[in-house]
JSON list of C-alpha atoms and ligand atoms in Angstrom, two decimals:
[
{"chain": "O", "resi": 1, "resn": "UNK", "atom": "CA", "xyz": [-32.41, 15.16, 24.34]},
{"chain": "O", "resi": 2, "resn": "UNK", "atom": "CA", "xyz": [-30.09, 12.21, 23.55]},
{"chain": "O", "resi": 3, "resn": "UNK", "atom": "CA", "xyz": [-29.16, 9.92, 26.42]},
{"chain": "O", "resi": 4, "resn": "UNK", "atom": "CA", "xyz": [-25.35, 9.86, 26.16]},
{"chain": "O", "resi": 5, "resn": "UNK", "atom": "CA", "xyz": [-25.28, 6.10, 26.72]},
{"chain": "O", "resi": 6, "resn": "UNK", "atom": "CA", "xyz": [-27.25, 5.76, 23.45]},
{"chain": "O", "resi": 7, "resn": "UNK", "atom": "CA", "xyz": [-24.18, 7.17, 21.73]},
{"chain": "O", "resi": 8, "resn": "UNK", "atom": "CA", "xyz": [-21.81, 4.47, 22.99]},
{"chain": "O", "resi": 9, "resn": "UNK", "atom": "CA", "xyz": [-21.86, 1.19, 21.06]},
{"chain": "O", "resi": 10, "resn": "UNK", "atom": "CA", "xyz": [-19.82, -1.78, 22.20]},
{"chain": "O", "resi": 11, "resn": "UNK", "atom": "CA", "xyz": [-19.48, -4.28, 19.37]},
{"chain": "O", "resi": 12, "resn": "UNK", "atom": "CA", "xyz": [-19.92, -7.91, 20.36]},
{"chain": "O", "resi": 13, "resn": "UNK", "atom": "CA", "xyz": [-18.32, -10.39, 17.95]},
{"chain": "O", "resi": 14, "resn": "UNK", "atom": "CA", "xyz": [-16.45, -13.65, 18.61]},
{"chain": "O", "resi": 15, "resn": "UNK", "atom": "CA", "xyz": [-13.55, -12.68, 16.34]},
{"chain": "O", "resi": 16, "resn": "UNK", "atom": "CA", "xyz": [-13.17, -9.34, 18.13]},
{"chain": "O", "resi": 17, "resn": "UNK", "atom": "CA", "xyz": [-12.81, -11.24, 21.41]},
{"chain": "O", "resi": 18, "resn": "UNK", "atom": "CA", "xyz": [-10.16, -13.51, 19.86]},
{"chain": "O", "resi": 19, "resn": "UNK", "atom": "CA", "xyz": [-8.20, -10.60, 18.41]},
{"chain": "O", "resi": 20, "resn": "UNK", "atom": "CA", "xyz": [-8.49, -8.42, 21.54]},
{"chain": "O", "resi": 21, "resn": "UNK", "atom": "CA", "xyz": [-6.90, -11.33, 23.43]},
{"chain": "O", "resi": 22, "resn": "UNK", "atom": "CA", "xyz": [-3.96, -11.24, 20.99]},
{"chain": "O", "resi": 23, "resn": "UNK", "atom": "CA", "xyz": [-3.58, -7.48, 21.55]},
{"chain": "O", "resi": 24, "resn": "UNK", "atom": "CA", "xyz": [-3.77, -7.74, 25.33]},
{"chain": "O", "resi": 25, "resn": "UNK", "atom": "CA", "xyz": [-1.12, -10.48, 25.51]},
{"chain": "O", "resi": 26, "resn": "UNK", "atom": "CA", "xyz": [2.19, -8.78, 26.40]},
{"chain": "O", "resi": 27, "resn": "UNK", "atom": "CA", "xyz": [4.09, -11.44, 24.43]},
{"chain": "O", "resi": 28, "resn": "UNK", "atom": "CA", "xyz": [2.46, -10.49, 21.11]},
{"chain": "O", "resi": 29, "resn": "UNK", "atom": "CA", "xyz": [5.08, -9.07, 18.72]},
{"chain": "O", "resi": 30, "resn": "UNK", "atom": "CA", "xyz": [4.40, -5.91, 16.65]},
{"chain": "O", "resi": 31, "resn": "UNK", "atom": "CA", "xyz": [3.84, -7.92, 13.43]},
{"chain": "O", "resi": 32, "resn": "UNK", "atom": "CA", "xyz": [1.02, -9.99, 14.99]},
{"chain": "O", "resi": 33, "resn": "UNK", "atom": "CA", "xyz": [-0.23, -6.94, 16.89]},
{"chain": "O", "resi": 34, "resn": "UNK", "atom": "CA", "xyz": [-0.62, -4.94, 13.67]},
{"chain": "O", "resi": 35, "resn": "UNK", "atom": "CA", "xyz": [-2.37, -7.85, 11.92]},
{"chain": "O", "resi": 36, "resn": "UNK", "atom": "CA", "xyz": [-4.87, -8.19, 14.79]},
{"chain": "O", "resi": 37, "resn": "UNK", "atom": "CA", "xyz": [-5.52, -4.41, 14.82]},
{"chain": "O", "resi": 38, "resn": "UNK", "atom": "CA", "xyz": [-6.24, -4.58, 11.09]},
{"chain": "O", "resi": 39, "resn": "UNK", "atom": "CA", "xyz": [-8.73, -7.47, 11.51]},
{"chain": "O", "resi": 40, "resn": "UNK", "atom": "CA", "xyz": [-10.49, -5.68, 14.38]},
{"chain": "O", "resi": 41, "resn": "UNK", "atom": "CA", "xyz": [-10.62, -2.45, 12.38]},
{"chain": "O", "resi": 42, "resn": "UNK", "atom": "CA", "xyz": [-12.22, -4.34, 9.48]},
{"chain": "O", "resi": 43, "resn": "UNK", "atom": "CA", "xyz": [-15.07, -5.58, 11.70]},
{"chain": "O", "resi": 44, "resn": "UNK", "atom": "CA", "xyz": [-15.49, -2.13, 13.27]},
{"chain": "O", "resi": 45, "resn": "UNK", "atom": "CA", "xyz": [-15.54, -0.59, 9.79]},
{"chain": "O", "resi": 46, "resn": "UNK", "atom": "CA", "xyz": [-18.44, -2.83, 8.79]},
{"chain": "O", "resi": 47, "resn": "UNK", "atom": "CA", "xyz": [-20.36, -1.78, 11.92]},
{"chain": "O", "resi": 48, "resn": "UNK", "atom": "CA", "xyz": [-19.50, 1.91, 11.50]},
{"chain": "O", "resi": 49, "resn": "UNK", "atom": "CA", "xyz": [-20.48, 1.97, 7.83]},
{"chain": "O", "resi": 50, "resn": "UNK", "atom": "CA", "xyz": [-24.02, 0.72, 8.57]},
{"chain": "O", "resi": 51, "resn": "UNK", "atom": "CA", "xyz": [-24.99, 4.38, 9.01]},
{"chain": "O", "resi": 52, "resn": "UNK", "atom": "CA", "xyz": [-23.45, 5.72, 5.80]},
{"chain": "O", "resi": 53, "resn": "UNK", "atom": "CA", "xyz": [-25.95, 7.53, 3.61]},
{"chain": "O", "resi": 54, "resn": "UNK", "atom": "CA", "xyz": [-26.64, 5.75, 0.28]},
{"chain": "O", "resi": 55, "resn": "UNK", "atom": "CA", "xyz": [-28.38, 6.70, -2.95]},
{"chain": "O", "resi": 56, "resn": "UNK", "atom": "CA", "xyz": [-30.03, 4.64, -5.70]},
{"chain": "O", "resi": 57, "resn": "UNK", "atom": "CA", "xyz": [-28.42, 4.42, -9.14]},
{"chain": "O", "resi": 58, "resn": "UNK", "atom": "CA", "xyz": [-29.63, 2.71, -12.26]},
{"chain": "O", "resi": 59, "resn": "UNK", "atom": "CA", "xyz": [-27.27, 0.14, -13.76]},
{"chain": "O", "resi": 60, "resn": "UNK", "atom": "CA", "xyz": [-27.51, -2.64, -16.32]},
{"chain": "O", "resi": 61, "resn": "UNK", "atom": "CA", "xyz": [-26.66, -6.21, -15.50]},
{"chain": "O", "resi": 62, "resn": "UNK", "atom": "CA", "xyz": [-25.76, -8.39, -18.51]},
{"chain": "O", "resi": 63, "resn": "UNK", "atom": "CA", "xyz": [-29.49, -9.25, -18.58]},
{"chain": "O", "resi": 64, "resn": "UNK", "atom": "CA", "xyz": [-31.51, -6.11, -17.73]},
{"chain": "O", "resi": 65, "resn": "UNK", "atom": "CA", "xyz": [-31.65, -2.73, -16.03]},
{"chain": "O", "resi": 66, "resn": "UNK", "atom": "CA", "xyz": [-31.80, -2.71, -12.26]},
{"chain": "O", "resi": 67, "resn": "UNK", "atom": "CA", "xyz": [-31.36, -0.40, -9.28]},
{"chain": "O", "resi": 68, "resn": "UNK", "atom": "CA", "xyz": [-28.06, -0.40, -7.44]},
{"chain": "O", "resi": 69, "resn": "UNK", "atom": "CA", "xyz": [-26.59, 1.71, -4.65]},
{"chain": "O", "resi": 70, "resn": "UNK", "atom": "CA", "xyz": [-23.65, 4.03, -4.15]},
{"chain": "O", "resi": 71, "resn": "UNK", "atom": "CA", "xyz": [-22.36, 6.15, -1.27]},
{"chain": "O", "resi": 72, "resn": "UNK", "atom": "CA", "xyz": [-24.19, 9.47, -1.03]},
{"chain": "O", "resi": 73, "resn": "UNK", "atom": "CA", "xyz": [-21.55, 11.28, 1.02]},
{"chain": "O", "resi": 74, "resn": "UNK", "atom": "CA", "xyz": [-17.78, 11.50, 1.23]},
{"chain": "O", "resi": 75, "resn": "UNK", "atom": "CA", "xyz": [-16.21, 9.44, 3.99]},
{"chain": "O", "resi": 76, "resn": "UNK", "atom": "CA", "xyz": [-13.11, 10.85, 5.67]},
{"chain": "O", "resi": 77, "resn": "UNK", "atom": "CA", "xyz": [-11.01, 8.67, 7.96]},
{"chain": "O", "resi": 78, "resn": "UNK", "atom": "CA", "xyz": [-8.94, 10.62, 10.48]},
{"chain": "O", "resi": 79, "resn": "UNK", "atom": "CA", "xyz": [-6.42, 8.52, 12.40]},
{"chain": "O", "resi": 80, "resn": "UNK", "atom": "CA", "xyz": [-4.86, 10.12, 15.48]},
{"chain": "O", "resi": 81, "resn": "UNK", "atom": "CA", "xyz": [-1.09, 9.77, 15.12]},
{"chain": "O", "resi": 82, "resn": "UNK", "atom": "CA", "xyz": [0.57, 7.52, 15.82]},
{"chain": "O", "resi": 83, "resn": "UNK", "atom": "CA", "xyz": [-1.52, 4.61, 17.01]},
{"chain": "O", "resi": 84, "resn": "UNK", "atom": "CA", "xyz": [-4.62, 5.39, 14.92]},
{"chain": "O", "resi": 85, "resn": "UNK", "atom": "CA", "xyz": [-2.58, 4.67, 11.77]},
{"chain": "O", "resi": 86, "resn": "UNK", "atom": "CA", "xyz": [-2.84, 0.93, 12.50]},
{"chain": "O", "resi": 87, "resn": "UNK", "atom": "CA", "xyz": [-6.62, 1.07, 12.00]},
{"chain": "O", "resi": 88, "resn": "UNK", "atom": "CA", "xyz": [-6.59, 2.78, 8.59]},
{"chain": "O", "resi": 89, "resn": "UNK", "atom": "CA", "xyz": [-5.98, -0.17, 6.28]},
{"chain": "O", "resi": 90, "resn": "UNK", "atom": "CA", "xyz": [-8.81, -2.22, 7.85]},
{"chain": "O", "resi": 91, "resn": "UNK", "atom": "CA", "xyz": [-11.20, 0.69, 7.23]},
{"chain": "O", "resi": 92, "resn": "UNK", "atom": "CA", "xyz": [-9.92, 1.29, 3.68]},
{"chain": "O", "resi": 93, "resn": "UNK", "atom": "CA", "xyz": [-10.44, -2.40, 2.92]},
{"chain": "O", "resi": 94, "resn": "UNK", "atom": "CA", "xyz": [-14.16, -1.90, 3.59]},
{"chain": "O", "resi": 95, "resn": "UNK", "atom": "CA", "xyz": [-14.52, 1.73, 2.39]},
{"chain": "O", "resi": 96, "resn": "UNK", "atom": "CA", "xyz": [-11.88, 2.05, -0.37]},
{"chain": "O", "resi": 97, "resn": "UNK", "atom": "CA", "xyz": [-13.26, 5.38, -1.59]},
{"chain": "O", "resi": 98, "resn": "UNK", "atom": "CA", "xyz": [-12.64, 7.07, 1.77]},
{"chain": "O", "resi": 99, "resn": "UNK", "atom": "CA", "xyz": [-10.25, 10.02, 2.03]},
{"chain": "O", "resi": 100, "resn": "UNK", "atom": "CA", "xyz": [-7.73, 10.11, 4.86]},
{"chain": "O", "resi": 101, "resn": "UNK", "atom": "CA", "xyz": [-6.83, 13.10, 7.05]},
{"chain": "O", "resi": 102, "resn": "UNK", "atom": "CA", "xyz": [-4.39, 13.07, 9.97]},
{"chain": "O", "resi": 103, "resn": "UNK", "atom": "CA", "xyz": [-4.25, 14.61, 13.43]},
{"chain": "O", "resi": 104, "resn": "UNK", "atom": "CA", "xyz": [-0.99, 14.41, 15.39]},
{"chain": "O", "resi": 105, "resn": "UNK", "atom": "CA", "xyz": [-1.61, 14.43, 19.15]},
{"chain": "O", "resi": 106, "resn": "UNK", "atom": "CA", "xyz": [0.69, 13.34, 21.93]},
{"chain": "O", "resi": 107, "resn": "UNK", "atom": "CA", "xyz": [-0.18, 12.98, 25.61]},
{"chain": "O", "resi": 108, "resn": "UNK", "atom": "CA", "xyz": [2.20, 14.65, 28.00]},
{"chain": "O", "resi": 109, "resn": "UNK", "atom": "CA", "xyz": [3.30, 11.79, 30.29]},
{"chain": "O", "resi": 110, "resn": "UNK", "atom": "CA", "xyz": [3.03, 14.00, 33.40]},
{"chain": "O", "resi": 111, "resn": "UNK", "atom": "CA", "xyz": [-0.07, 16.11, 32.86]},
{"chain": "O", "resi": 112, "resn": "UNK", "atom": "CA", "xyz": [-1.75, 13.48, 30.59]},
{"chain": "O", "resi": 113, "resn": "UNK", "atom": "CA", "xyz": [-2.92, 16.44, 28.46]},
{"chain": "O", "resi": 114, "resn": "UNK", "atom": "CA", "xyz": [-2.71, 16.11, 24.67]},
{"chain": "O", "resi": 115, "resn": "UNK", "atom": "CA", "xyz": [-0.80, 18.57, 22.50]},
{"chain": "O", "resi": 116, "resn": "UNK", "atom": "CA", "xyz": [-1.30, 18.89, 18.73]},
{"chain": "O", "resi": 117, "resn": "UNK", "atom": "CA", "xyz": [1.74, 18.58, 16.44]},
{"chain": "O", "resi": 118, "resn": "UNK", "atom": "CA", "xyz": [0.11, 17.94, 13.04]},
{"chain": "O", "resi": 119, "resn": "UNK", "atom": "CA", "xyz": [-3.24, 18.59, 11.32]},
{"chain": "O", "resi": 120, "resn": "UNK", "atom": "CA", "xyz": [-4.29, 17.92, 7.73]},
{"chain": "O", "resi": 121, "resn": "UNK", "atom": "CA", "xyz": [-7.77, 16.97, 6.56]},
{"chain": "O", "resi": 122, "resn": "UNK", "atom": "CA", "xyz": [-9.56, 17.14, 3.19]},
{"chain": "O", "resi": 123, "resn": "UNK", "atom": "CA", "xyz": [-11.86, 20.09, 2.32]},
{"chain": "O", "resi": 124, "resn": "UNK", "atom": "CA", "xyz": [-15.65, 19.89, 2.68]},
{"chain": "O", "resi": 125, "resn": "UNK", "atom": "CA", "xyz": [-15.59, 18.19, 6.06]},
{"chain": "O", "resi": 126, "resn": "UNK", "atom": "CA", "xyz": [-19.05, 19.64, 6.71]},
{"chain": "O", "resi": 127, "resn": "UNK", "atom": "CA", "xyz": [-20.56, 17.44, 3.99]},
{"chain": "O", "resi": 128, "resn": "UNK", "atom": "CA", "xyz": [-18.63, 14.28, 4.94]},
{"chain": "O", "resi": 129, "resn": "UNK", "atom": "CA", "xyz": [-19.04, 11.43, 7.35]},
{"chain": "O", "resi": 130, "resn": "UNK", "atom": "CA", "xyz": [-15.89, 11.79, 9.44]},
{"chain": "O", "resi": 131, "resn": "UNK", "atom": "CA", "xyz": [-14.57, 8.69, 11.20]},
{"chain": "O", "resi": 132, "resn": "UNK", "atom": "CA", "xyz": [-12.01, 9.49, 13.88]},
{"chain": "O", "resi": 133, "resn": "UNK", "atom": "CA", "xyz": [-9.71, 6.53, 14.60]},
{"chain": "O", "resi": 134, "resn": "UNK", "atom": "CA", "xyz": [-7.68, 5.98, 17.77]},
{"chain": "O", "resi": 135, "resn": "UNK", "atom": "CA", "xyz": [-7.26, 2.59, 19.45]},
{"chain": "O", "resi": 136, "resn": "UNK", "atom": "CA", "xyz": [-7.24, 3.95, 23.01]},
{"chain": "O", "resi": 137, "resn": "UNK", "atom": "CA", "xyz": [-9.86, 6.07, 24.79]},
{"chain": "O", "resi": 138, "resn": "UNK", "atom": "CA", "xyz": [-8.26, 6.51, 28.23]},
{"chain": "O", "resi": 139, "resn": "UNK", "atom": "CA", "xyz": [-8.80, 9.88, 30.00]},
{"chain": "O", "resi": 140, "resn": "UNK", "atom": "CA", "xyz": [-10.63, 11.02, 26.85]},
{"chain": "O", "resi": 141, "resn": "UNK", "atom": "CA", "xyz": [-8.41, 14.11, 26.54]},
{"chain": "O", "resi": 142, "resn": "UNK", "atom": "CA", "xyz": [-6.97, 13.19, 23.14]},
{"chain": "O", "resi": 143, "resn": "UNK", "atom": "CA", "xyz": [-10.30, 12.20, 21.60]},
{"chain": "O", "resi": 144, "resn": "UNK", "atom": "CA", "xyz": [-12.10, 15.27, 22.99]},
{"chain": "O", "resi": 145, "resn": "UNK", "atom": "CA", "xyz": [-9.34, 17.52, 21.63]},
{"chain": "O", "resi": 146, "resn": "UNK", "atom": "CA", "xyz": [-9.30, 15.81, 18.22]},
{"chain": "O", "resi": 147, "resn": "UNK", "atom": "CA", "xyz": [-13.08, 16.24, 18.03]},
{"chain": "O", "resi": 148, "resn": "UNK", "atom": "CA", "xyz": [-12.68, 19.96, 18.85]},
{"chain": "O", "resi": 149, "resn": "UNK", "atom": "CA", "xyz": [-10.22, 20.34, 15.97]},
{"chain": "O", "resi": 150, "resn": "UNK", "atom": "CA", "xyz": [-12.50, 18.50, 13.54]},
{"chain": "O", "resi": 151, "resn": "UNK", "atom": "CA", "xyz": [-15.51, 20.60, 14.54]},
{"chain": "O", "resi": 152, "resn": "UNK", "atom": "CA", "xyz": [-13.49, 23.82, 14.21]},
{"chain": "O", "resi": 153, "resn": "UNK", "atom": "CA", "xyz": [-12.71, 22.73, 10.62]},
{"chain": "O", "resi": 154, "resn": "UNK", "atom": "CA", "xyz": [-16.43, 22.23, 9.96]},
{"chain": "O", "resi": 155, "resn": "UNK", "atom": "CA", "xyz": [-17.08, 18.52, 10.63]},
{"chain": "O", "resi": 156, "resn": "UNK", "atom": "CA", "xyz": [-20.70, 17.89, 11.64]},
{"chain": "O", "resi": 157, "resn": "UNK", "atom": "CA", "xyz": [-21.26, 14.15, 11.24]},
{"chain": "O", "resi": 158, "resn": "UNK", "atom": "CA", "xyz": [-18.55, 12.41, 13.29]},
{"chain": "O", "resi": 159, "resn": "UNK", "atom": "CA", "xyz": [-18.12, 8.89, 14.65]},
{"chain": "O", "resi": 160, "resn": "UNK", "atom": "CA", "xyz": [-15.22, 8.05, 16.95]},
{"chain": "O", "resi": 161, "resn": "UNK", "atom": "CA", "xyz": [-13.99, 4.46, 16.65]},
{"chain": "O", "resi": 162, "resn": "UNK", "atom": "CA", "xyz": [-11.62, 2.93, 19.19]},
{"chain": "O", "resi": 163, "resn": "UNK", "atom": "CA", "xyz": [-10.46, -0.53, 20.22]},
{"chain": "O", "resi": 164, "resn": "UNK", "atom": "CA", "xyz": [-10.47, -0.09, 24.02]},
{"chain": "O", "resi": 165, "resn": "UNK", "atom": "CA", "xyz": [-12.61, 2.46, 25.88]},
{"chain": "O", "resi": 166, "resn": "UNK", "atom": "CA", "xyz": [-12.49, 3.34, 29.59]},
{"chain": "O", "resi": 167, "resn": "UNK", "atom": "CA", "xyz": [-15.57, 4.43, 31.57]},
{"chain": "O", "resi": 168, "resn": "UNK", "atom": "CA", "xyz": [-14.10, 7.86, 32.34]},
{"chain": "O", "resi": 169, "resn": "UNK", "atom": "CA", "xyz": [-13.06, 8.39, 28.71]},
{"chain": "O", "resi": 170, "resn": "UNK", "atom": "CA", "xyz": [-16.50, 7.53, 27.37]},
{"chain": "O", "resi": 171, "resn": "UNK", "atom": "CA", "xyz": [-18.12, 9.84, 29.92]},
{"chain": "O", "resi": 172, "resn": "UNK", "atom": "CA", "xyz": [-15.79, 12.73, 29.05]},
{"chain": "O", "resi": 173, "resn": "UNK", "atom": "CA", "xyz": [-16.14, 12.47, 25.28]},
{"chain": "O", "resi": 174, "resn": "UNK", "atom": "CA", "xyz": [-19.91, 12.07, 25.29]},
{"chain": "O", "resi": 175, "resn": "UNK", "atom": "CA", "xyz": [-20.36, 14.91, 27.77]},
{"chain": "O", "resi": 176, "resn": "UNK", "atom": "CA", "xyz": [-18.16, 17.29, 25.74]},
{"chain": "O", "resi": 177, "resn": "UNK", "atom": "CA", "xyz": [-19.45, 16.00, 22.37]},
{"chain": "O", "resi": 178, "resn": "UNK", "atom": "CA", "xyz": [-23.03, 14.74, 22.84]},
{"chain": "O", "resi": 179, "resn": "UNK", "atom": "CA", "xyz": [-23.61, 14.61, 19.08]},
{"chain": "O", "resi": 180, "resn": "UNK", "atom": "CA", "xyz": [-20.68, 12.22, 18.46]},
{"chain": "O", "resi": 181, "resn": "UNK", "atom": "CA", "xyz": [-21.14, 8.46, 18.51]},
{"chain": "O", "resi": 182, "resn": "UNK", "atom": "CA", "xyz": [-18.45, 6.19, 19.96]},
{"chain": "O", "resi": 183, "resn": "UNK", "atom": "CA", "xyz": [-17.95, 2.65, 18.66]},
{"chain": "O", "resi": 184, "resn": "UNK", "atom": "CA", "xyz": [-15.59, 0.36, 20.60]},
{"chain": "O", "resi": 185, "resn": "UNK", "atom": "CA", "xyz": [-14.40, -3.26, 20.57]},
{"chain": "O", "resi": 186, "resn": "UNK", "atom": "CA", "xyz": [-13.83, -3.42, 24.36]},
{"chain": "O", "resi": 187, "resn": "UNK", "atom": "CA", "xyz": [-14.92, -1.51, 27.47]},
{"chain": "O", "resi": 188, "resn": "UNK", "atom": "CA", "xyz": [-12.32, -1.88, 30.22]},
{"chain": "O", "resi": 189, "resn": "UNK", "atom": "CA", "xyz": [-12.47, -1.42, 33.98]},
{"chain": "O", "resi": 190, "resn": "UNK", "atom": "CA", "xyz": [-10.48, 1.71, 34.90]},
{"chain": "O", "resi": 191, "resn": "UNK", "atom": "CA", "xyz": [-7.28, 3.73, 34.52]},
{"chain": "O", "resi": 192, "resn": "UNK", "atom": "CA", "xyz": [-4.13, 3.36, 36.59]},
{"chain": "O", "resi": 193, "resn": "UNK", "atom": "CA", "xyz": [-2.35, 6.33, 38.18]},
{"chain": "O", "resi": 194, "resn": "UNK", "atom": "CA", "xyz": [-0.42, 6.92, 34.92]},
{"chain": "O", "resi": 195, "resn": "UNK", "atom": "CA", "xyz": [-3.59, 7.08, 32.84]},
{"chain": "O", "resi": 196, "resn": "UNK", "atom": "CA", "xyz": [-3.19, 3.60, 31.30]},
{"chain": "O", "resi": 197, "resn": "UNK", "atom": "CA", "xyz": [-6.29, 1.50, 30.75]},
{"chain": "O", "resi": 198, "resn": "UNK", "atom": "CA", "xyz": [-6.67, -1.63, 32.94]},
{"chain": "O", "resi": 199, "resn": "UNK", "atom": "CA", "xyz": [-6.52, -4.41, 31.92]},
{"chain": "O", "resi": 200, "resn": "UNK", "atom": "CA", "xyz": [-5.87, -2.68, 28.57]},
{"chain": "O", "resi": 201, "resn": "UNK", "atom": "CA", "xyz": [-3.09, -3.57, 26.18]},
{"chain": "O", "resi": 202, "resn": "UNK", "atom": "CA", "xyz": [-0.34, -1.11, 27.18]},
{"chain": "O", "resi": 203, "resn": "UNK", "atom": "CA", "xyz": [0.90, 1.69, 24.95]},
{"chain": "O", "resi": 204, "resn": "UNK", "atom": "CA", "xyz": [-0.84, 1.16, 21.63]},
{"chain": "O", "resi": 205, "resn": "UNK", "atom": "CA", "xyz": [1.60, 3.30, 19.62]},
{"chain": "O", "resi": 206, "resn": "UNK", "atom": "CA", "xyz": [4.67, 1.55, 21.02]},
{"chain": "O", "resi": 207, "resn": "UNK", "atom": "CA", "xyz": [3.16, -1.92, 20.56]},
{"chain": "O", "resi": 208, "resn": "UNK", "atom": "CA", "xyz": [2.10, -1.14, 16.98]},
{"chain": "O", "resi": 209, "resn": "UNK", "atom": "CA", "xyz": [5.45, 0.26, 15.91]},
{"chain": "O", "resi": 210, "resn": "UNK", "atom": "CA", "xyz": [7.83, -1.72, 18.13]},
{"chain": "O", "resi": 211, "resn": "UNK", "atom": "CA", "xyz": [9.15, 1.35, 19.98]},
{"chain": "O", "resi": 212, "resn": "UNK", "atom": "CA", "xyz": [8.90, -0.06, 23.49]},
{"chain": "T", "resi": 301, "resn": "PRP", "atom": "C1", "xyz": [-2.34, 7.31, 23.07]},
{"chain": "T", "resi": 301, "resn": "PRP", "atom": "C2", "xyz": [-3.54, 6.86, 22.29]},
{"chain": "T", "resi": 301, "resn": "PRP", "atom": "C3", "xyz": [-4.45, 8.06, 22.38]},
{"chain": "T", "resi": 301, "resn": "PRP", "atom": "C4", "xyz": [-4.15, 8.59, 23.74]},
{"chain": "T", "resi": 301, "resn": "PRP", "atom": "C5", "xyz": [-5.28, 8.18, 24.66]},
{"chain": "T", "resi": 301, "resn": "PRP", "atom": "O1", "xyz": [-1.53, 8.12, 22.31]},
{"chain": "T", "resi": 301, "resn": "PRP", "atom": "O2", "xyz": [-3.25, 6.46, 20.97]},
{"chain": "T", "resi": 301, "resn": "PRP", "atom": "O3", "xyz": [-4.19, 9.04, 21.38]},
{"chain": "T", "resi": 301, "resn": "PRP", "atom": "O4", "xyz": [-2.93, 7.99, 24.17]},
{"chain": "T", "resi": 301, "resn": "PRP", "atom": "O5", "xyz": [-5.13, 8.73, 25.92]},
{"chain": "T", "resi": 301, "resn": "PRP", "atom": "P1", "xyz": [-6.14, 9.78, 26.53]},
{"chain": "T", "resi": 301, "resn": "PRP", "atom": "O6", "xyz": [-7.52, 9.28, 26.28]},
{"chain": "T", "resi": 301, "resn": "PRP", "atom": "O7", "xyz": [-5.78, 9.78, 28.00]},
{"chain": "T", "resi": 301, "resn": "PRP", "atom": "O8", "xyz": [-5.88, 11.11, 25.90]},
{"chain": "T", "resi": 301, "resn": "PRP", "atom": "P2", "xyz": [-0.09, 8.63, 22.81]},
{"chain": "T", "resi": 301, "resn": "PRP", "atom": "O9", "xyz": [-0.20, 10.00, 23.40]},
{"chain": "T", "resi": 301, "resn": "PRP", "atom": "O10", "xyz": [0.55, 7.58, 23.67]},
{"chain": "T", "resi": 301, "resn": "PRP", "atom": "O11", "xyz": [0.70, 8.84, 21.46]},
{"chain": "T", "resi": 301, "resn": "PRP", "atom": "P3", "xyz": [1.29, 7.77, 20.41]},
{"chain": "T", "resi": 301, "resn": "PRP", "atom": "O12", "xyz": [0.13, 7.20, 19.63]},
{"chain": "T", "resi": 301, "resn": "PRP", "atom": "O13", "xyz": [2.19, 8.59, 19.56]},
{"chain": "T", "resi": 301, "resn": "PRP", "atom": "O14", "xyz": [2.02, 6.70, 21.17]},
{"chain": "T", "resi": 302, "resn": "URA", "atom": "N1", "xyz": [-2.65, 5.31, 25.64]},
{"chain": "T", "resi": 302, "resn": "URA", "atom": "C1", "xyz": [-2.30, 4.04, 25.38]},
{"chain": "T", "resi": 302, "resn": "URA", "atom": "O1", "xyz": [-1.63, 3.78, 24.37]},
{"chain": "T", "resi": 302, "resn": "URA", "atom": "N2", "xyz": [-2.66, 3.09, 26.24]},
{"chain": "T", "resi": 302, "resn": "URA", "atom": "C2", "xyz": [-3.39, 3.33, 27.35]},
{"chain": "T", "resi": 302, "resn": "URA", "atom": "O2", "xyz": [-3.69, 2.40, 28.10]},
{"chain": "T", "resi": 302, "resn": "URA", "atom": "C3", "xyz": [-3.76, 4.67, 27.61]},
{"chain": "T", "resi": 302, "resn": "URA", "atom": "C4", "xyz": [-3.39, 5.64, 26.74]}
]
C-alpha cells in the first residue's frame, strides 16, 4: 500500500522561493503576479514532466542515424477556473504538445463547498497523463471534486499541481485520491476561519485577474 506522504512532493528551488515571495506580497500588482505565477509554473512543469512516458525514435542528424525520444502518451492540462488559468502558459512553454481541458469550480464563501459551472476535456483521458492545475489547495474540496470529475470521465494517470498547499488540503486529497500525486511549490501552516491559507497569498483568482 502507498504511504500517502509519498504522494506529496514539495519542490525546493531558489527561484520558487523568490517568486513565492512576490506572490505573497500584498503590494504585488496583477501584472507582476501573473508573471511570477508563469515562472513558478514553468519550474513545476519541468518537475511534473519527469514522469512522462517516452519512447525511442530513429532520426538522422546531418551526420548519421541516431536514437531520439518523443512523448509516448498524450498530456492533458486541466486548469481549474479561474485561478488555474494563470499556470497554463508556463506548462505549455515546457510541454507545447499538451491539450488543455477546463473545469469551472467556485467555492461557496459560506459553506466553502465547491460547485461545478463548466466542464470540457479532450477525449481519451484514460490514455493520457492528466495534469490538474490550481494554485491553491486549501480545504481540498475543490481539488477532490475536480479529481472526481476527471476520474468519472475516465482519467487514470493524474497529477495535481498547485502553488500553495495546506496540511488539511493535502490530507483530504490524498485520502480521497490515494493514487493521485500532488506537486506543490509551498506548504503553508494552516487555514483561517474563512478557509484562506495562512500565510498564503490571498485570493489567487482575484490577485491574478485584478478583481479584488
Ligand atoms: C480558489 C482556488 C481553488 C479553491 C481552493 O478558487 O483557486 O479552486 O479556491 O479552495 P479549497 O481547497 O478550499 O476548495 P475560488 O473558489 O476562489 O474561485 P476563483 O478561482 O474563481 O477565484
Ligand atoms: N482560495 C484562494 O484563492 N486562496 C486561499 O487562501 C484559499 C482558497
